[in-house]
Coordinates of C-alpha atoms in Angstrom, one line a residue:
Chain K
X1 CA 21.0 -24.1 -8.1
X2 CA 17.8 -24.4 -9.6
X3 CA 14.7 -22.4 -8.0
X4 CA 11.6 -24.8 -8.0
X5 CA 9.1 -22.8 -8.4
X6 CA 6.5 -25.1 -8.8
X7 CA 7.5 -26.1 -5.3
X8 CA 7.4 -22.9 -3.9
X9 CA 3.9 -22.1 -5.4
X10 CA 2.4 -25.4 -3.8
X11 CA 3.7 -23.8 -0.4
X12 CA 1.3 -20.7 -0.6
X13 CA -2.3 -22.1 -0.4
X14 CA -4.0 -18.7 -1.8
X15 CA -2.0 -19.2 -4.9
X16 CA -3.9 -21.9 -5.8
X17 CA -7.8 -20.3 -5.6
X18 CA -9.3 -18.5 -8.4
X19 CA -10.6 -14.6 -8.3
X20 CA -13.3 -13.6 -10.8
X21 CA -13.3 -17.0 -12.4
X22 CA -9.5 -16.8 -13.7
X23 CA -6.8 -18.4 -11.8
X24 CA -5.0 -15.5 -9.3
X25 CA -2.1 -13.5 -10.4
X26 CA -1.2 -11.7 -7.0
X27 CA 1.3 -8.6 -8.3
X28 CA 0.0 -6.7 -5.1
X29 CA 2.9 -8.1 -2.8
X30 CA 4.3 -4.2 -2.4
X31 CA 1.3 -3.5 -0.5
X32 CA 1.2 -6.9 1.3
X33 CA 2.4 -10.9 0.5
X34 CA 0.5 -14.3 0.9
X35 CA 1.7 -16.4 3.8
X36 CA 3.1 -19.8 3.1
X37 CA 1.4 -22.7 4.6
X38 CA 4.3 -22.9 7.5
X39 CA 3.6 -19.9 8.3
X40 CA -0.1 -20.7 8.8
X41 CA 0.4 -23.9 10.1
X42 CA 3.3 -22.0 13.0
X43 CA 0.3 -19.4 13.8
X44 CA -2.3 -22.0 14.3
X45 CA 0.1 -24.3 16.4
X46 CA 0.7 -21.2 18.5
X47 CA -2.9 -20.2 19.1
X48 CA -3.9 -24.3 19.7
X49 CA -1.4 -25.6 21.7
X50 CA 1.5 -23.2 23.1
X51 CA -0.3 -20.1 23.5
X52 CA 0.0 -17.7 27.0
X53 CA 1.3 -13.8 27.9
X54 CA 4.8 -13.7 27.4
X55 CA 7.8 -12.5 30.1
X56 CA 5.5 -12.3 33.0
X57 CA 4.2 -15.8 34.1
X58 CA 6.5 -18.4 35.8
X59 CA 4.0 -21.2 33.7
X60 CA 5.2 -23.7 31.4
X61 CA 2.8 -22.1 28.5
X62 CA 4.3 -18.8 29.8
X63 CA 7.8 -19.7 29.4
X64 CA 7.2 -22.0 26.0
X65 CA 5.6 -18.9 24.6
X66 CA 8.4 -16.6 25.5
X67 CA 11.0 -18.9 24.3
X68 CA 9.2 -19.1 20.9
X69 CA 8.9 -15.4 21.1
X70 CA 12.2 -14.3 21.9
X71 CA 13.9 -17.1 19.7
X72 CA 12.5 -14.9 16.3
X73 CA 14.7 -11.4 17.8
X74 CA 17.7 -14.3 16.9
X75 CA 15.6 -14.8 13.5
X76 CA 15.5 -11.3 12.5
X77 CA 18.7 -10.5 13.6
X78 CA 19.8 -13.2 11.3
X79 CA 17.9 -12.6 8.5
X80 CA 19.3 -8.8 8.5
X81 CA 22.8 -9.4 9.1
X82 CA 22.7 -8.1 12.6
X83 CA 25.4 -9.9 15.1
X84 CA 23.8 -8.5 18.3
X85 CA 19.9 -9.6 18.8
X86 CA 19.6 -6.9 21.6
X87 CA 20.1 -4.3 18.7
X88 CA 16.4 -5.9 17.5
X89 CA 13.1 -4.3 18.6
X90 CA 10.0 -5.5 18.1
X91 CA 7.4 -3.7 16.1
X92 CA 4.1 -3.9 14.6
X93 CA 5.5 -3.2 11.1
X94 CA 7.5 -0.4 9.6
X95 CA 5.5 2.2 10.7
X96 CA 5.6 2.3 14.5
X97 CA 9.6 1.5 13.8
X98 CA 10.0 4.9 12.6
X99 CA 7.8 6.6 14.7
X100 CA 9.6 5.3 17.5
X101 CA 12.6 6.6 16.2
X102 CA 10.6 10.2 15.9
X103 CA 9.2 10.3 19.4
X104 CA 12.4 8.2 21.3
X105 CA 15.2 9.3 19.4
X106 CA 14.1 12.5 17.4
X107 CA 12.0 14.4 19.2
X108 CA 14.4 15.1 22.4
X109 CA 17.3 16.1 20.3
X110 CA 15.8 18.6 17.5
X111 CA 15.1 22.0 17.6
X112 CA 13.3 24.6 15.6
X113 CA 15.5 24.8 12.2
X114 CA 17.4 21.5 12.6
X115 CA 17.0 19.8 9.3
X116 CA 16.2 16.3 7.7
X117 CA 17.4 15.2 4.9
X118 CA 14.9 12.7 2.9
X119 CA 14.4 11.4 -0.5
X120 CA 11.1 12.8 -2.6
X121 CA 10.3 8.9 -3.0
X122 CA 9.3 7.6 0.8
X123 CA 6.7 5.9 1.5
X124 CA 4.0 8.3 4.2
X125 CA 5.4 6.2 6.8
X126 CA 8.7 7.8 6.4
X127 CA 7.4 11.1 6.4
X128 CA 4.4 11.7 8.2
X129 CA 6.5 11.2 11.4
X130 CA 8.7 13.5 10.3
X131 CA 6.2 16.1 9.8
X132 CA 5.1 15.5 13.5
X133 CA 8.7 17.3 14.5
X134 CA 7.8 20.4 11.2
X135 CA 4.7 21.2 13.2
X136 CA 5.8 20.8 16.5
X137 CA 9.1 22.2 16.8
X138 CA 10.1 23.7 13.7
X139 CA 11.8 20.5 12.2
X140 CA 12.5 21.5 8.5
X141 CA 12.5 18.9 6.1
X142 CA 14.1 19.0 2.9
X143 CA 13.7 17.0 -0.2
X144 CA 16.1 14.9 -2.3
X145 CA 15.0 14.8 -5.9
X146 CA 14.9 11.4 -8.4
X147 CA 16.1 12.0 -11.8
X148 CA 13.7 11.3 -14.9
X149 CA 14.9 7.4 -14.9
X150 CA 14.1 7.1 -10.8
X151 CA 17.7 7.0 -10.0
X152 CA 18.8 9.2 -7.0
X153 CA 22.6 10.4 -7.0
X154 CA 24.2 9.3 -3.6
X155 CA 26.1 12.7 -4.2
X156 CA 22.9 14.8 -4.1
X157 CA 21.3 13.4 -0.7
X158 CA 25.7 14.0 0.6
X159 CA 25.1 17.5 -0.5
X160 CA 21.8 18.3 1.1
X161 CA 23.4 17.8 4.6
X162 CA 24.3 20.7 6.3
X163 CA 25.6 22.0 9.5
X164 CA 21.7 21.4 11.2
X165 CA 20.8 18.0 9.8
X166 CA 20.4 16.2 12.3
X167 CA 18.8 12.8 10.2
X168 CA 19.1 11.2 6.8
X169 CA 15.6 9.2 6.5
X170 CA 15.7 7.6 3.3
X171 CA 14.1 4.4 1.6
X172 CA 16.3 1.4 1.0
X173 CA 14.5 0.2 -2.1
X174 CA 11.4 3.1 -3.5
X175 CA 8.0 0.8 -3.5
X176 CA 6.8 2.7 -6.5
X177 CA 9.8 3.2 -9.1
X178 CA 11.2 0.2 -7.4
X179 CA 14.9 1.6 -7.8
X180 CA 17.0 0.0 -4.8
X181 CA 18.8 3.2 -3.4
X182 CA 22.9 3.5 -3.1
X183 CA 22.5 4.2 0.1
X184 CA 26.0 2.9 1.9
X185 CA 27.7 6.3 0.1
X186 CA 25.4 8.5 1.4
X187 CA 25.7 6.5 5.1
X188 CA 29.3 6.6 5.1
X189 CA 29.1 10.3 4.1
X190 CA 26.8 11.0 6.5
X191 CA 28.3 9.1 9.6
X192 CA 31.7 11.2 8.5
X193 CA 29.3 14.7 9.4
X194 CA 28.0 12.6 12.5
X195 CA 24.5 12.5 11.2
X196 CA 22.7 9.4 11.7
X197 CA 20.8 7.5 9.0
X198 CA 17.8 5.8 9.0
X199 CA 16.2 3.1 6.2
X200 CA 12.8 2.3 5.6
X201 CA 13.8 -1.5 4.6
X202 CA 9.8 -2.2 4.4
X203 CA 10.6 -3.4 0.5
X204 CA 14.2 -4.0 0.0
X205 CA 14.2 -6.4 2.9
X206 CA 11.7 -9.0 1.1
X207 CA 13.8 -9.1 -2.0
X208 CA 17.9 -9.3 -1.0
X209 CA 20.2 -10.6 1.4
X210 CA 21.0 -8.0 3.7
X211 CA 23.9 -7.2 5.9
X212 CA 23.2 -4.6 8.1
X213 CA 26.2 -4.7 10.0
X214 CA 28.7 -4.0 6.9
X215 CA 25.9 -1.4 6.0
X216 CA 26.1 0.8 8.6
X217 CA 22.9 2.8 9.3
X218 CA 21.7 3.2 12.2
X219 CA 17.8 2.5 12.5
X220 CA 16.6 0.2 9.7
X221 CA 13.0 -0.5 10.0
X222 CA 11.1 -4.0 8.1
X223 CA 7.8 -5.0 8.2
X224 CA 6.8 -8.5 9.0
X225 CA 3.5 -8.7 6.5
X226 CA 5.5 -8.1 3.5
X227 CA 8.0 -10.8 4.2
X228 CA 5.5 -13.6 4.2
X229 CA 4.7 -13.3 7.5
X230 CA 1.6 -11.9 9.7
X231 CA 0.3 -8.3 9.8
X232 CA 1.2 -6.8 12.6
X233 CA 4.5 -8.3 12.8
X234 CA 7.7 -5.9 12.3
X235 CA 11.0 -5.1 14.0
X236 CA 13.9 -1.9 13.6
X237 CA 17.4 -2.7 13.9
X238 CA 18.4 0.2 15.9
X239 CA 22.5 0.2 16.8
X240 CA 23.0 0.0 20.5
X241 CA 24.4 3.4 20.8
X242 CA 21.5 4.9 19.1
X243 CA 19.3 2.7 21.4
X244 CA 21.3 4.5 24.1
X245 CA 20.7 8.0 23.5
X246 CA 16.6 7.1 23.0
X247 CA 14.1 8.1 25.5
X248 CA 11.1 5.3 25.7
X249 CA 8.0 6.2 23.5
X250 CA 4.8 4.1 24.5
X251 CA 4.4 3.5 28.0
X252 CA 2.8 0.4 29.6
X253 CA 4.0 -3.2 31.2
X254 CA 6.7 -5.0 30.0
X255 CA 8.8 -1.8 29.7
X256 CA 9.3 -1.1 33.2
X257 CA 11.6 -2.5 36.0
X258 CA 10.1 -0.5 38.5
X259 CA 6.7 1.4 38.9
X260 CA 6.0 3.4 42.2
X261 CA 4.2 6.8 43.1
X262 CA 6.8 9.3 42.1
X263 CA 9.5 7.3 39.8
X264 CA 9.8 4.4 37.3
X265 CA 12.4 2.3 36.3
X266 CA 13.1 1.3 32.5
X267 CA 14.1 -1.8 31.6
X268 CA 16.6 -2.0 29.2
X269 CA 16.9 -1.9 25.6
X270 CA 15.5 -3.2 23.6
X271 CA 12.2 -4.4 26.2
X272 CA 12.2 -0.4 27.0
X273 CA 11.1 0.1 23.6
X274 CA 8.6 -2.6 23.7
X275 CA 5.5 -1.6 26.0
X276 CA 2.5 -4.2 26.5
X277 CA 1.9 -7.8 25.4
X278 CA 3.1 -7.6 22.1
X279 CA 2.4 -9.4 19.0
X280 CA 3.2 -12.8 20.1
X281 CA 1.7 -15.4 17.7
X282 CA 2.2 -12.9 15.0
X283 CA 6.1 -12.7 15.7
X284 CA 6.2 -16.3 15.7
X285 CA 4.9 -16.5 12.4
X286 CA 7.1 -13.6 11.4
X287 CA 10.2 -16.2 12.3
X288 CA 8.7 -18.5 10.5
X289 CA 8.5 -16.8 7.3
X290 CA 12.2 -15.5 7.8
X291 CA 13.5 -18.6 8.0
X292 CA 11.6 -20.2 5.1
X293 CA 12.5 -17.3 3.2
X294 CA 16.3 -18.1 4.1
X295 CA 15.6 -21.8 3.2
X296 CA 14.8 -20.9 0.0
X297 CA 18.0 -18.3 0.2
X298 CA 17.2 -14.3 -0.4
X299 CA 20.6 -14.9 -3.2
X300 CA 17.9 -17.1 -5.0
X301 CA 15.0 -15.0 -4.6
X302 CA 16.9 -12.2 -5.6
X303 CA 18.1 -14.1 -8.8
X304 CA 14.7 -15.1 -9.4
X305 CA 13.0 -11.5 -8.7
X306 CA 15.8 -10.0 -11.4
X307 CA 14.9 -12.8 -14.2
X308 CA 11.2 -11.7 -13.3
X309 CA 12.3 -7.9 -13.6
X310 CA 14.1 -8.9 -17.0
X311 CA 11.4 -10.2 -18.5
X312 CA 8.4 -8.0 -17.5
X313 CA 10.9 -4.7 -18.1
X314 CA 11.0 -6.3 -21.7
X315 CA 7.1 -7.5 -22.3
X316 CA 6.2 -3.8 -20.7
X317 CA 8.5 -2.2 -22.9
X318 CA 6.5 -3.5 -25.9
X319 CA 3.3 -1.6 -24.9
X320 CA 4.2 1.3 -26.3
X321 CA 0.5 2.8 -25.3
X322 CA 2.1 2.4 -21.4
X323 CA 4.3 4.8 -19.5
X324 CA 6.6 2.8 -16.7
X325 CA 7.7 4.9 -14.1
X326 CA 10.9 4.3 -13.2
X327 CA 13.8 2.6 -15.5
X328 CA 17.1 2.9 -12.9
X329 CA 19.5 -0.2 -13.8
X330 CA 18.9 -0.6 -10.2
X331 CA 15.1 -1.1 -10.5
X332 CA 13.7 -4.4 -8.8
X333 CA 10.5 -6.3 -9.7
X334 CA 7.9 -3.6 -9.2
X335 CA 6.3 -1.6 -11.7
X336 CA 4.4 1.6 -11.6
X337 CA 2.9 3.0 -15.1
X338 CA 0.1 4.4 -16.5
X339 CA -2.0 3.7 -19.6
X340 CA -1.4 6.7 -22.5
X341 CA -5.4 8.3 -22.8
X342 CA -8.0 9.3 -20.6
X343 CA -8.0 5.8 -18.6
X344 CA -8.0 6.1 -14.9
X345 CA -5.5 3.9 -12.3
X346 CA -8.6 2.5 -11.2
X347 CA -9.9 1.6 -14.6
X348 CA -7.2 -0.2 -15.3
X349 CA -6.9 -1.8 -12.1
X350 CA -10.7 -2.9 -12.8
X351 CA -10.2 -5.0 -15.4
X352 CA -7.1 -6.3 -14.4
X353 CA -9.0 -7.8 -11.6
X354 CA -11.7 -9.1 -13.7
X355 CA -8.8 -10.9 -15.2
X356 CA -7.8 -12.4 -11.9
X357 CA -4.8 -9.9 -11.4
X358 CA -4.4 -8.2 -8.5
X359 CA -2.6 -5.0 -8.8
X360 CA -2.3 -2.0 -6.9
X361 CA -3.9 1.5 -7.9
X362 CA -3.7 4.5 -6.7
X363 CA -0.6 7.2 -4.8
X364 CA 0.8 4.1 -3.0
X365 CA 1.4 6.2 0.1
X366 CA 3.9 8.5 -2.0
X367 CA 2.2 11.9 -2.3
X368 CA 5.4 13.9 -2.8
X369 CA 6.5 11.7 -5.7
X370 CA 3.3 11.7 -7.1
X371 CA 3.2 15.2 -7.4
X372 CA 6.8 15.1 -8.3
X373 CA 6.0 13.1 -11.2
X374 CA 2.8 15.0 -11.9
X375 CA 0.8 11.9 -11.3
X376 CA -2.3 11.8 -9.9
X377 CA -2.7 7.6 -9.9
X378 CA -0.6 5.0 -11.1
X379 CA -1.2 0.9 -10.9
X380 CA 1.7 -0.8 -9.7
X381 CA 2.5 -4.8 -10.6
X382 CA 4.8 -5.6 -7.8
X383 CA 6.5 -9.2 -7.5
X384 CA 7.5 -11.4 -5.1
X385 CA 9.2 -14.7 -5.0
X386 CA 6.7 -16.6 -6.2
X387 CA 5.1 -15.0 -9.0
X388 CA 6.5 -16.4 -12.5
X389 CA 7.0 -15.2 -16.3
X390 CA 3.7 -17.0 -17.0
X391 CA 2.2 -14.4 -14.6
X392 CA 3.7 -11.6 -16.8
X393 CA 2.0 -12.7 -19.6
X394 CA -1.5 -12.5 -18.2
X395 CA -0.7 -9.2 -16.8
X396 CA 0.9 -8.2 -20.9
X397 CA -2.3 -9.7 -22.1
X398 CA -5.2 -7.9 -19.7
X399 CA -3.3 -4.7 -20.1
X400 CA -3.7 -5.4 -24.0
X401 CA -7.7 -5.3 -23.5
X402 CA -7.7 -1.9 -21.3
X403 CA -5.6 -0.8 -24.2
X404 CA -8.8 -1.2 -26.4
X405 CA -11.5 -1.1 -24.0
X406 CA -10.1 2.4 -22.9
X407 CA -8.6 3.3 -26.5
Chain D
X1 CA -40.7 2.9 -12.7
X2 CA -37.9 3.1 -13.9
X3 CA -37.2 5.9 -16.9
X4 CA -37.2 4.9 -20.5
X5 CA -33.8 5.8 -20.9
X6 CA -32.8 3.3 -18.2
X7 CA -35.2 0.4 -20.4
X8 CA -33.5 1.3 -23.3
X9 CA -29.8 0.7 -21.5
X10 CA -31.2 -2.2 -19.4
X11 CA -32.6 -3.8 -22.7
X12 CA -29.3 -3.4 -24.6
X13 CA -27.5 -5.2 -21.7
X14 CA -29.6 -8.9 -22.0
X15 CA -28.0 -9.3 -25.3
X16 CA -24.4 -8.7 -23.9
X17 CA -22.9 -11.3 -22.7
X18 CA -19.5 -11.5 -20.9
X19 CA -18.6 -8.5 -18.2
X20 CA -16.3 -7.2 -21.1
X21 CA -19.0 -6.5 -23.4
X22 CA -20.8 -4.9 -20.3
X23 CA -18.2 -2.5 -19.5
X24 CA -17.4 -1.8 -22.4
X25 CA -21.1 -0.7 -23.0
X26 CA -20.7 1.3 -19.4
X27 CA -17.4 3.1 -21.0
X28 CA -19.1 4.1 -24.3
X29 CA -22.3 5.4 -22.3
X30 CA -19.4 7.7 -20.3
X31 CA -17.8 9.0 -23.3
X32 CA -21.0 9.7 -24.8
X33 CA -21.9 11.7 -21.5
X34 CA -20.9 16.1 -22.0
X35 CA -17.9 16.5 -19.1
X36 CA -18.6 19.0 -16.8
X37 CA -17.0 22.3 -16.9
X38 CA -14.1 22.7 -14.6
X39 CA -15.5 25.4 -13.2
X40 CA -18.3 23.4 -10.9
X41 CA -15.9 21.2 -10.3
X42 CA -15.3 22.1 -6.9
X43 CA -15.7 20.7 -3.4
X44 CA -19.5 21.2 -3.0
X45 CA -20.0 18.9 -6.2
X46 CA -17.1 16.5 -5.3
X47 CA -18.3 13.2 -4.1
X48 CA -16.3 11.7 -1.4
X49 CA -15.9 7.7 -1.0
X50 CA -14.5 7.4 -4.0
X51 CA -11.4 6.2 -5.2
X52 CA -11.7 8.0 -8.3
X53 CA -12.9 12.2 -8.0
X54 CA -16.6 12.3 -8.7
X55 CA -18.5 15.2 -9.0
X56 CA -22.6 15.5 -9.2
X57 CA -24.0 18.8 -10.3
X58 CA -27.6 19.0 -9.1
X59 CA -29.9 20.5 -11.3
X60 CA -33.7 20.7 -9.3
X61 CA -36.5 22.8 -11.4
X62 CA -39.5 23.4 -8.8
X63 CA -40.2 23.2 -5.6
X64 CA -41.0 20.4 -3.2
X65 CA -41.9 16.9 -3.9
X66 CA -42.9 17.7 -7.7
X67 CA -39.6 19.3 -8.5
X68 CA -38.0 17.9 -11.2
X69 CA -34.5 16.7 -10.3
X70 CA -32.1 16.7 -13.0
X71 CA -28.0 16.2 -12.1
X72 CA -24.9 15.9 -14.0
X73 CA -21.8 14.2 -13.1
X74 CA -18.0 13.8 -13.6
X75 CA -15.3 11.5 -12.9
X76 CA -11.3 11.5 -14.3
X77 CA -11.9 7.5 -14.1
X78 CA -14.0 5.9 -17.3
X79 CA -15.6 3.2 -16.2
X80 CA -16.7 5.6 -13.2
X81 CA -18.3 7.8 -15.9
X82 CA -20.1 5.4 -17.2
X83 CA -21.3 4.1 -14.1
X84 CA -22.4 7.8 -13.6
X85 CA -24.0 7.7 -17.2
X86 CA -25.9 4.8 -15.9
X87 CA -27.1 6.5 -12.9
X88 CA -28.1 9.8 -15.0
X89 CA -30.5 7.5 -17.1
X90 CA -32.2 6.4 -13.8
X91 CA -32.8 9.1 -12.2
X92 CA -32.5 12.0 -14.3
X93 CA -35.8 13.6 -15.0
X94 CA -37.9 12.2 -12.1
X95 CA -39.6 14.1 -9.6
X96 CA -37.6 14.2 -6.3
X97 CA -40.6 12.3 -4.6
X98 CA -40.0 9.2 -7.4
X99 CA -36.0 9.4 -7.1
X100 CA -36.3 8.7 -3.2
X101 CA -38.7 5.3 -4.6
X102 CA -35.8 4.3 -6.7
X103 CA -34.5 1.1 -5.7
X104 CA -31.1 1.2 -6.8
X105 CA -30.1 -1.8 -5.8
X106 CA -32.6 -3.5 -7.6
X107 CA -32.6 -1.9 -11.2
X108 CA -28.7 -2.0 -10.9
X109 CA -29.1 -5.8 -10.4
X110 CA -31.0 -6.1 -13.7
X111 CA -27.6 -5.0 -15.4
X112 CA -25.3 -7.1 -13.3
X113 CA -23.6 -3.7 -11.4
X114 CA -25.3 -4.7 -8.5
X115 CA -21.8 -5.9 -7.4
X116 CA -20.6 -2.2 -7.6
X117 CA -22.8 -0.9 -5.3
X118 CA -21.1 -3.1 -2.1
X119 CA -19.9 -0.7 0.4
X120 CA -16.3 -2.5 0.0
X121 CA -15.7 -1.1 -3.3
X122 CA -14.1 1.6 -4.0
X123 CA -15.3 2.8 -7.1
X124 CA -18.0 5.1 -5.4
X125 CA -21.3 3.9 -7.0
X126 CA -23.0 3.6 -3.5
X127 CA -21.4 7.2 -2.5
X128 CA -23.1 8.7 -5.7
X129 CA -26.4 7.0 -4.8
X130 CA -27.0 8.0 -1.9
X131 CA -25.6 11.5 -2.7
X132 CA -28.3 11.9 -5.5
X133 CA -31.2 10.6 -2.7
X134 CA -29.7 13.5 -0.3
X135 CA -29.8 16.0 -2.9
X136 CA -33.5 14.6 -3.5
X137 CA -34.5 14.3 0.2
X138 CA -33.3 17.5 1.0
X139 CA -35.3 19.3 -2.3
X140 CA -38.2 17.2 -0.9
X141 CA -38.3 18.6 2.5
X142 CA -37.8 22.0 1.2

């Protein structure tokens, strides 16, 4: 099947303005990706014509709203591989996923010298929460080192649990080396020392079909505004025995069966887990993009994001004045490097933009890698499904002028 | 008002024509610019707001409104540096009285950085601004 590209441009309205005077290369999709017009269109339609609170009034808006709403838990469950929607909770992106998974799940269960086991490549998101149970009860974390190419050995992260791990918290996919993570050894190994796993799936999740179920781990956390869809949009697939062993982490309506003076009643997973009116329109539009994203088919995005991977791996390769961080076999479409010299992240990234590319500079959220690597900055050209080989080109070309502007 | 130096670089950049010949004037004025010692490098000198570390050395002769204020300044980012090379022609050498009267905004504009000095980017122009006029207003109250 061919991938119509052209097609799939036209659907993504940004893609078609200019930045700087240059027509817009957007390699920034790691940090966040443009919307396609359905999207848009589904958020507009939401806010103009079947907008209202959801689960509470008895309203037809009410009820059409809800029904819209709840219909995308089906969506994501879907889109992941996930037979049972009740396994689906709502989230405003990655980050309050795995924080609920700290406070609800976590927190109760580890004490002072339990361990958990991560990778020296996550994101803050997947660490920061962590750190909440270091300085509050004595948590210790311990680190999984990448090898010089960005590969990590499944066998390495099986090691580094012991007796007191309690958690494996690991990245699917590494949003700076952009190596996609063996993870299902390292689940199965883990599951057979009963320690639970959880996957940030914030950038493996935009770029290959997924099958959670055959997977196996037991929280995996996306975010909604890198899959084409709104900001604060997000769920975590959390398996429904996890879900039963979690106390609820934010308070408020919507989570409760009962309230009175002295007790309250939870409702049940996974609306226990989702406290106030939640991100309605921006769910909608999350369902949206899910399913246009399986219209296209994640097999031909994939496809499409490794001929994209091909190609910039071997244009990059050619600037031998560049360092690219990260050369797994099992590296996706994102690229991290640095310029050889005194040249800055942000100098680079300054130019680049002049050029009309958008690029990320900077630690990407990844301090411990950084310093790992013994990087203070890097700019990262991050793809998505509709960037294009043309769009390597102007990136190959613009880097050529930092090369001399910076030489 | 402005300082000769800052004529000479504001004179060179009306026969420059694209951005590209602009910055890559900015860059040549930051490597011609002596990098401070690592040694004042440290937090009092660092510039925060930046995406890039900045650091501005004050270096004020005299006392009170006269005083002379002279400053140098660092970045690990080269454009940044030569944004800061920039900034040392403007300023460097004026009483603290005439580096509050600056209007940076405005002699900035005359070399197309103006765009720099928006509080949305990150590159830390504004921050260094208006840590030279604190460094001046504070000399100047003295």
């Amino acid at each position: 099947m061919t991938y119509d590209i052209d097609k799939i441009r036209a659907d993504f309205p940004i893609l078609s303005r200019q930045v700087n005077g240059k027509p817009l290369v957007y390699l920034d999709n790691g940090a966040s990706a443009q919307k396609p017009q359905v999207v848009i269109d589904a958020v507009t339609q939401a806010y103009s014509m079947e907008y209202a609170n959801v689960h509470r009034g008895l309203h037809y808006l009410s009820n059409l709203a809800t029904e819209k709403y709840e219909g995308v838990r089906g969506t994501i469950a879907r889109f992941l591989g996930v037979k049972n929607e009740e396994e689906i909770v709502f989230t405003s992106g990655a980050t309050e996923g795995i924080n609920l998974v700290a406070y609800g799940w976590a927190m109760p269960r580890m004490q002072a010298g339990d361990e958990i086991v991560l990778t020296i490549a996550e994101h803050h998101a997947n660490i920061v929460p962590w750190h909440f149970l270091r300085e509050r009860q004595g948590v210790v974390l311990k680190w999984v080192e990448v090898d010089a190419k960005g590969d990590l050995d499944p066998q390495a992260m099986i090691d580094a649990i012991g007796p007191k791990t309690k958690l494996v918290a690991m990245s699917h996919m590494s949003n700076v080396l952009g190596t996609v993570f063996d993870v299902k050894p390292v689940i199965e190994a883990a599951h057979a020392k009963g320690v639970p796993v959880l996957l940030d799936g914030s950038q493996a999740a935009v770029h290959m079909p997924l099958d959670l179920d055959d997977l196996g781990a037991d929280f995996y956390a996306v975010t909604g505004h890198k899959l084409y869809g709104p900001s604060g949009s997000g769920a975590i697939h959390i398996k429904a025995e996890r879900m039963s062993e979690m106390r609820p982490f934010i308070g408020g309506g919507d989570m409760i069966r009962e309230v009175h003076r002295d007790r309250v009643i939870y409702n049940d997973p996974p609306m226990m887990f989702e406290a106030g009116t939640p991100g309605i329109v921006q769910q909608i539009g999350l369902g949206v993009a899910l399913d246009y994203m399986m219209g296209v088919g994640m097999q031909n995005i994939a496809a499409h994001e490794a001929r994209l991977r091909d190609y910039a791996s071997t244009r990059l390769a050619g600037l031998n004045w560049l360092n690219v961080q990260g050369t797994s076999a099992r590296k996706g479409a994102i690229f991290s490097f640095t310029l050889e010299g005194a040249a800055h992240a942000h100098d680079i990234s300054t130019v680049l933009d002049k050029k009309g590319v958008a690029v990320r500079a900077g630690q990407h959220c990844t301090g411990p890698l950084m310093a790992h690597l013994g990087l203070n900055a890097t700019c990262r050209a991050s793809f998505g499904m509709y960037n294009t080989e043309g769009e390597v080109d102007v990136l190959i070309e613009a880097l050529e002028l930092c090369h001399e502007l910076f030489a | 008002m402005a300082s000769p130096a800052f004529e000479e670089i504001a004179e060179t950049f009306e026969f420059l024509e694209d951005w590209e010949e602009r910055y890559r004037h900015v860059i040549d004025l930051g490597k011609a610019m002596d990098p401070l010692e690592d040694a004042v490098k440290v937090p009092a000198t660092k510039v925060d707001g930046c995406a890039s570390q900045v650091w501005i050395l004050p270096q004020i002769e005299g006392e009170g409104r006269a005083a002379v204020f002279r400053f140098r300044g660092d970045s690990d980012a080269m454009i940044v540096r030569g944004l800061i090379a920039v900034l040392h022609a403007l300023y460097d050498g004026l009483s603290v009285d005439e580096v509050l009267k600056v209007d940076a905004g405005g002699e900035l504009a005359r070399l197309g950085l103006n765009d720099h000095l928006s509080s949305q980017r990150s590159n830390g122009l504004r921050a260094m601004v208006e840590r030279i006029r604190l460094l001046a207003a504070e000399k100047a109250s003295s």
